Amino acid sequence: MDIRPAEITANRANSIVTIQWNDGHRSAYPFGLLRAACPCASCRGGHENMSAEPDAEVFSTVLPESPATRIRSVEAAGSYAIIIEWEDGHHYGIYNWHYLRALCPCEECRSRFGEAV
Amino acid sequence: MGLAVILCLITWFVLVNSRKMAPLPVSPTSAMVLVPPPTLTPLPTPTIYVSPTPTQRPGLPPASGGIQVGGYVQITGTSGAGLRLRSGAGLEFDPKFLGMDSEVFEVKEGPVEANGITWWYLVAPYDESRSGWAASNYLQIVTTQP
């Protein structure tokens, strides 16, 4: 099954992005997690560090509330990803569906993507 | 006069030879077969909602810990081990499941003091069955009550 979001909601009142997936799963991402896991080459320390899944340490990274962790807009990138623009102007990260699913912080998804529990 | 005759001869020569040029051969079994591109079926694009910017931003948590009922917290500081969410507020209660670092929960009840720990009752925003009491030591505020 091609797993993809059916609906994406960025709630700026509680700073949480919620994704309803087409397989029935539901993910909730704090804005800070999405920014810490920005998949752009600059944030990941160069193209050589880019991979299909987020680095494990992003889950334990806590970013303080700031323009860097406030979402200005979310736009679809074709039918495979979203681009998030942050209030500090950063908008280079392309979050594709696989990456976002791997970034889901719930226990089930963390187990699936290799994080020790 | 002589120049006009020469020009006429050149023109006649060109016209006659152009008629003699054979058309390009077309093989009935051409080596090149044009394959039409497949018709792309457009993939569905998810519906994206971005809520308007709140007029009064929730802001940073108050200095006294700041967790409050109705707010959202995320688990942090477990180094990947996860935080046990328990069936009651205290270490004597059984763990129900592990909450993972960065996992978000809504605060539904609390605080309760037990075993020298402050406990909050948390519910996952996407699955109400994923709920339990958690020690505040490993909770980070995402937002206060909107």
Short mmCIF file of C-alpha atoms in Angstrom, two decimals:
data_model
loop_
_atom_site.label_atom_id
_atom_site.label_comp_id
_atom_site.label_asym_id
_atom_site.label_seq_id
_atom_site.Cartn_x
_atom_site.Cartn_y
_atom_site.Cartn_z
CA MET A 1 0.00 0.00 0.00
CA ASP A 2 1.23 3.44 -0.89
CA ILE A 3 1.12 5.20 2.47
CA ARG A 4 0.36 8.88 2.16
CA PRO A 5 -1.39 11.58 4.14
CA ALA A 6 -5.07 12.12 3.63
CA GLU A 7 -5.10 15.30 5.66
CA ILE A 8 -2.47 17.55 7.20
CA THR A 9 -3.36 20.11 9.84
CA ALA A 10 -0.91 22.65 11.21
CA ASN A 11 -2.46 24.06 14.35
CA ARG A 12 -0.66 27.23 15.31
CA ALA A 13 -2.68 27.55 18.49
CA ASN A 14 -1.10 24.45 20.03
CA SER A 15 2.02 24.21 17.81
CA ILE A 16 1.22 20.72 16.62
CA VAL A 17 1.01 19.32 13.09
CA THR A 18 -1.38 16.42 12.81
CA ILE A 19 -1.34 14.02 9.88
CA GLN A 20 -4.15 11.61 9.18
CA TRP A 21 -2.62 8.84 7.05
CA ASN A 22 -4.50 6.80 4.48
CA ASP A 23 -3.76 3.60 6.42
CA GLY A 24 -5.67 4.93 9.41
CA HIS A 25 -2.64 5.95 11.47
CA ARG A 26 -2.57 9.42 12.97
CA SER A 27 0.62 11.30 13.81
CA ALA A 28 1.12 14.39 15.95
CA TYR A 29 4.33 16.38 15.55
CA PRO A 30 5.35 19.30 17.73
CA PHE A 31 6.51 22.18 15.54
CA GLY A 32 9.90 21.99 17.27
CA LEU A 33 10.37 18.37 16.21
CA LEU A 34 9.65 19.22 12.58
CA ARG A 35 12.15 22.06 12.64
CA ALA A 36 14.78 19.96 14.42
CA ALA A 37 14.29 17.32 11.76
CA CYS A 38 14.35 19.72 8.80
CA PRO A 39 15.57 17.50 5.97
CA CYS A 40 17.35 20.18 3.95
CA ALA A 41 21.03 19.74 3.19
CA SER A 42 21.97 22.75 5.27
CA CYS A 43 20.22 21.54 8.41
CA ARG A 44 21.54 18.00 8.02
CA GLY A 45 25.12 19.16 7.68
CA GLY A 46 25.63 18.62 3.98
CA HIS A 47 24.40 16.32 1.25
CA GLU A 48 26.59 13.48 2.47
CA ASN A 49 24.55 13.33 5.67
CA MET A 50 21.17 13.19 3.99
CA SER A 51 19.18 10.00 4.25
CA ALA A 52 15.63 8.86 3.72
CA GLU A 53 14.87 8.86 7.41
CA PRO A 54 15.48 11.37 10.18
CA ASP A 55 18.41 11.13 12.53
CA ALA A 56 17.50 9.48 15.82
CA GLU A 57 18.77 12.40 17.87
CA VAL A 58 16.10 14.76 16.56
CA PHE A 59 13.62 13.07 18.88
CA SER A 60 15.57 14.17 21.92
CA THR A 61 16.25 17.65 20.60
CA VAL A 62 14.19 20.33 22.29
CA LEU A 63 14.12 23.65 20.49
CA PRO A 64 12.94 26.71 22.37
CA GLU A 65 9.89 28.56 21.14
CA SER A 66 11.07 31.14 18.61
CA PRO A 67 10.39 32.24 15.01
CA ALA A 68 12.43 29.19 13.98
CA THR A 69 9.80 26.90 15.47
CA ARG A 70 6.71 28.78 14.29
CA ILE A 71 5.13 27.72 11.03
CA ARG A 72 4.23 30.43 8.58
CA SER A 73 2.84 28.19 5.84
CA VAL A 74 2.65 24.62 4.61
CA GLU A 75 2.44 23.85 0.92
CA ALA A 76 2.28 20.65 -1.06
CA ALA A 77 5.33 19.77 -3.14
CA GLY A 78 3.75 17.85 -5.97
CA SER A 79 1.98 14.85 -4.53
CA TYR A 80 4.91 13.43 -2.62
CA ALA A 81 5.89 15.95 0.05
CA ILE A 82 5.22 19.20 1.83
CA ILE A 83 7.36 22.28 2.21
CA ILE A 84 7.16 24.12 5.50
CA GLU A 85 8.01 27.78 5.68
CA TRP A 86 9.06 28.94 9.14
CA GLU A 87 8.67 32.41 10.54
CA ASP A 88 12.44 32.92 10.46
CA GLY A 89 12.22 32.57 6.67
CA HIS A 90 13.66 29.07 6.40
CA HIS A 91 11.80 27.02 3.76
CA TYR A 92 14.31 24.66 2.23
CA GLY A 93 13.18 21.40 3.80
CA ILE A 94 11.10 19.06 1.67
CA TYR A 95 9.35 16.60 3.95
CA ASN A 96 8.29 13.64 1.84
CA TRP A 97 5.72 11.12 3.05
CA HIS A 98 8.23 8.43 3.94
CA TYR A 99 10.30 10.89 5.95
CA LEU A 100 7.27 12.20 7.80
CA ARG A 101 6.06 8.74 8.66
CA ALA A 102 9.51 7.82 9.93
CA LEU A 103 9.41 10.99 12.01
CA CYS A 104 6.18 10.02 13.76
CA PRO A 105 7.15 9.97 17.44
CA CYS A 106 4.65 7.34 18.59
CA GLU A 107 5.90 4.09 20.06
CA GLU A 108 4.63 1.98 17.16
CA CYS A 109 6.42 4.02 14.53
CA ARG A 110 9.60 4.40 16.57
CA SER A 111 9.76 0.64 16.91
CA ARG A 112 9.28 0.17 13.20
CA PHE A 113 12.00 2.60 12.27
CA GLY A 114 14.63 1.07 14.49
CA GLU A 115 14.60 3.17 17.63
CA ALA A 116 15.21 1.08 20.71
CA VAL A 117 12.30 1.06 23.13
CA MET B 1 22.54 40.49 -72.51
CA GLY B 2 25.12 37.79 -71.96
CA LEU B 3 24.63 38.05 -68.20
CA ALA B 4 20.87 37.60 -68.56
CA VAL B 5 21.38 34.48 -70.63
CA ILE B 6 23.74 33.03 -68.03
CA LEU B 7 21.26 33.73 -65.21
CA CYS B 8 18.46 32.07 -67.16
CA LEU B 9 20.60 29.00 -67.75
CA ILE B 10 21.49 28.74 -64.05
CA THR B 11 17.84 29.05 -63.04
CA TRP B 12 16.79 26.39 -65.55
CA PHE B 13 19.55 24.06 -64.33
CA VAL B 14 18.51 24.42 -60.70
CA LEU B 15 14.83 23.84 -61.41
CA VAL B 16 15.43 20.74 -63.52
CA ASN B 17 17.76 19.15 -60.95
CA SER B 18 15.49 19.88 -58.03
CA ARG B 19 12.69 17.93 -59.74
CA LYS B 20 15.03 14.98 -60.20
CA MET B 21 15.81 14.69 -56.45
CA ALA B 22 14.31 11.51 -55.16
CA PRO B 23 12.21 11.67 -52.00
CA LEU B 24 13.73 10.31 -48.82
CA PRO B 25 13.25 6.58 -48.60
CA VAL B 26 10.71 5.46 -46.01
CA SER B 27 11.08 1.93 -44.87
CA PRO B 28 7.84 0.12 -44.20
CA THR B 29 9.53 -1.48 -41.21
CA SER B 30 11.21 1.47 -39.64
CA ALA B 31 13.94 0.77 -37.08
CA MET B 32 12.62 3.52 -34.83
CA VAL B 33 9.31 2.94 -33.14
CA LEU B 34 7.75 5.80 -31.35
CA VAL B 35 6.14 4.74 -28.09
CA PRO B 36 3.62 7.14 -26.68
CA PRO B 37 4.36 8.08 -23.09
CA PRO B 38 2.18 6.43 -20.46
CA THR B 39 -0.69 8.43 -19.24
CA LEU B 40 0.11 9.60 -15.75
CA THR B 41 -2.54 9.02 -13.17
CA PRO B 42 -2.41 12.00 -10.84
CA LEU B 43 -1.74 11.00 -7.25
CA PRO B 44 -3.99 12.51 -4.66
CA THR B 45 -2.67 15.52 -2.83
CA PRO B 46 -3.57 15.69 0.84
CA THR B 47 -5.73 18.45 2.12
CA ILE B 48 -3.58 20.90 4.06
CA TYR B 49 -4.96 23.16 6.74
CA VAL B 50 -2.93 25.82 8.48
CA SER B 51 -4.76 27.51 11.30
CA PRO B 52 -4.57 31.28 11.51
CA THR B 53 -1.96 32.77 13.77
CA PRO B 54 -3.46 33.10 17.23
CA THR B 55 -4.02 36.68 18.20
CA GLN B 56 -2.41 35.99 21.54
CA ARG B 57 0.42 33.52 21.21
CA PRO B 58 0.41 30.89 23.95
CA GLY B 59 3.89 31.97 24.88
CA LEU B 60 6.54 30.45 26.99
CA PRO B 61 5.55 28.43 30.01
CA PRO B 62 5.36 30.12 33.35
CA ALA B 63 8.41 29.73 35.52
CA SER B 64 6.73 27.26 37.88
CA GLY B 65 6.88 24.32 35.49
CA GLY B 66 3.94 25.59 33.56
CA ILE B 67 2.17 22.31 32.81
CA GLN B 68 -1.55 22.73 33.08
CA VAL B 69 -4.71 20.86 32.18
CA GLY B 70 -5.70 21.54 28.58
CA GLY B 71 -2.14 22.20 27.44
CA TYR B 72 0.10 19.95 25.40
CA VAL B 73 3.34 18.36 26.44
CA GLN B 74 5.94 16.25 24.75
CA ILE B 75 8.11 13.60 26.30
CA THR B 76 11.76 14.48 26.51
CA GLY B 77 14.99 13.40 28.13
CA THR B 78 14.56 9.63 28.13
CA SER B 79 17.47 9.08 25.72
CA GLY B 80 15.29 6.88 23.58
CA ALA B 81 14.28 4.60 26.43
CA GLY B 82 10.77 6.04 26.59
CA LEU B 83 8.65 7.11 29.53
CA ARG B 84 6.28 4.73 31.26
CA LEU B 85 2.72 5.97 31.35
CA ARG B 86 1.04 4.28 34.26
CA SER B 87 -2.48 3.33 35.22
CA GLY B 88 -2.30 5.57 38.29
CA ALA B 89 -0.33 8.44 39.73
CA GLY B 90 2.52 6.65 41.49
CA LEU B 91 5.34 4.20 40.95
CA GLU B 92 3.25 1.39 42.43
CA PHE B 93 0.89 1.47 39.46
CA ASP B 94 1.54 -0.71 36.44
CA PRO B 95 2.95 0.83 33.27
CA LYS B 96 0.42 0.83 30.43
CA PHE B 97 2.78 1.70 27.59
CA LEU B 98 5.88 3.67 26.72
CA GLY B 99 5.68 7.22 25.53
CA MET B 100 8.59 8.11 23.28
CA ASP B 101 10.74 11.23 23.14
CA SER B 102 8.92 13.98 21.21
CA GLU B 103 5.59 12.17 21.45
CA VAL B 104 2.83 14.68 22.10
CA PHE B 105 0.09 14.35 24.70
CA GLU B 106 -2.72 16.51 25.95
CA VAL B 107 -2.79 17.10 29.70
CA LYS B 108 -6.18 15.98 31.01
CA GLU B 109 -5.75 15.78 34.78
CA GLY B 110 -3.34 16.66 37.52
CA PRO B 111 -1.17 17.43 39.18
CA VAL B 112 -0.93 14.64 41.72
CA GLU B 113 2.03 14.35 44.07
CA ALA B 114 3.24 10.83 44.84
CA ASN B 115 6.64 9.28 45.54
CA GLY B 116 8.15 12.76 45.48
CA ILE B 117 7.08 13.11 41.84
CA THR B 118 4.48 15.29 40.20
CA TRP B 119 2.17 13.25 38.00
CA TRP B 120 -0.06 14.33 35.13
CA TYR B 121 -2.70 12.34 33.30
CA LEU B 122 -1.95 12.45 29.59
CA VAL B 123 -3.93 11.42 26.53
CA ALA B 124 -2.53 11.14 23.00
CA PRO B 125 -4.35 13.57 20.71
CA TYR B 126 -4.69 10.90 18.02
CA ASP B 127 -5.66 7.92 20.15
CA GLU B 128 -7.60 8.29 23.38
CA SER B 129 -6.75 4.74 24.36
CA ARG B 130 -3.14 5.85 24.61
CA SER B 131 -3.40 7.51 27.99
CA GLY B 132 -1.87 7.28 31.42
CA TRP B 133 -0.13 9.03 34.30
CA ALA B 134 3.33 10.36 33.62
CA ALA B 135 6.07 11.86 35.78
CA SER B 136 6.57 15.55 35.06
CA ASN B 137 10.36 15.20 35.15
CA TYR B 138 10.29 13.97 31.56
CA LEU B 139 7.66 16.31 30.18
CA GLN B 140 8.32 19.43 28.16
CA ILE B 141 5.58 21.92 27.43
CA VAL B 142 4.62 22.29 23.80
CA THR B 143 2.00 24.91 24.51
CA THR B 144 0.01 26.04 27.43
CA GLN B 145 -3.75 25.98 27.17
CA PRO B 146 -4.67 27.73 23.93
#
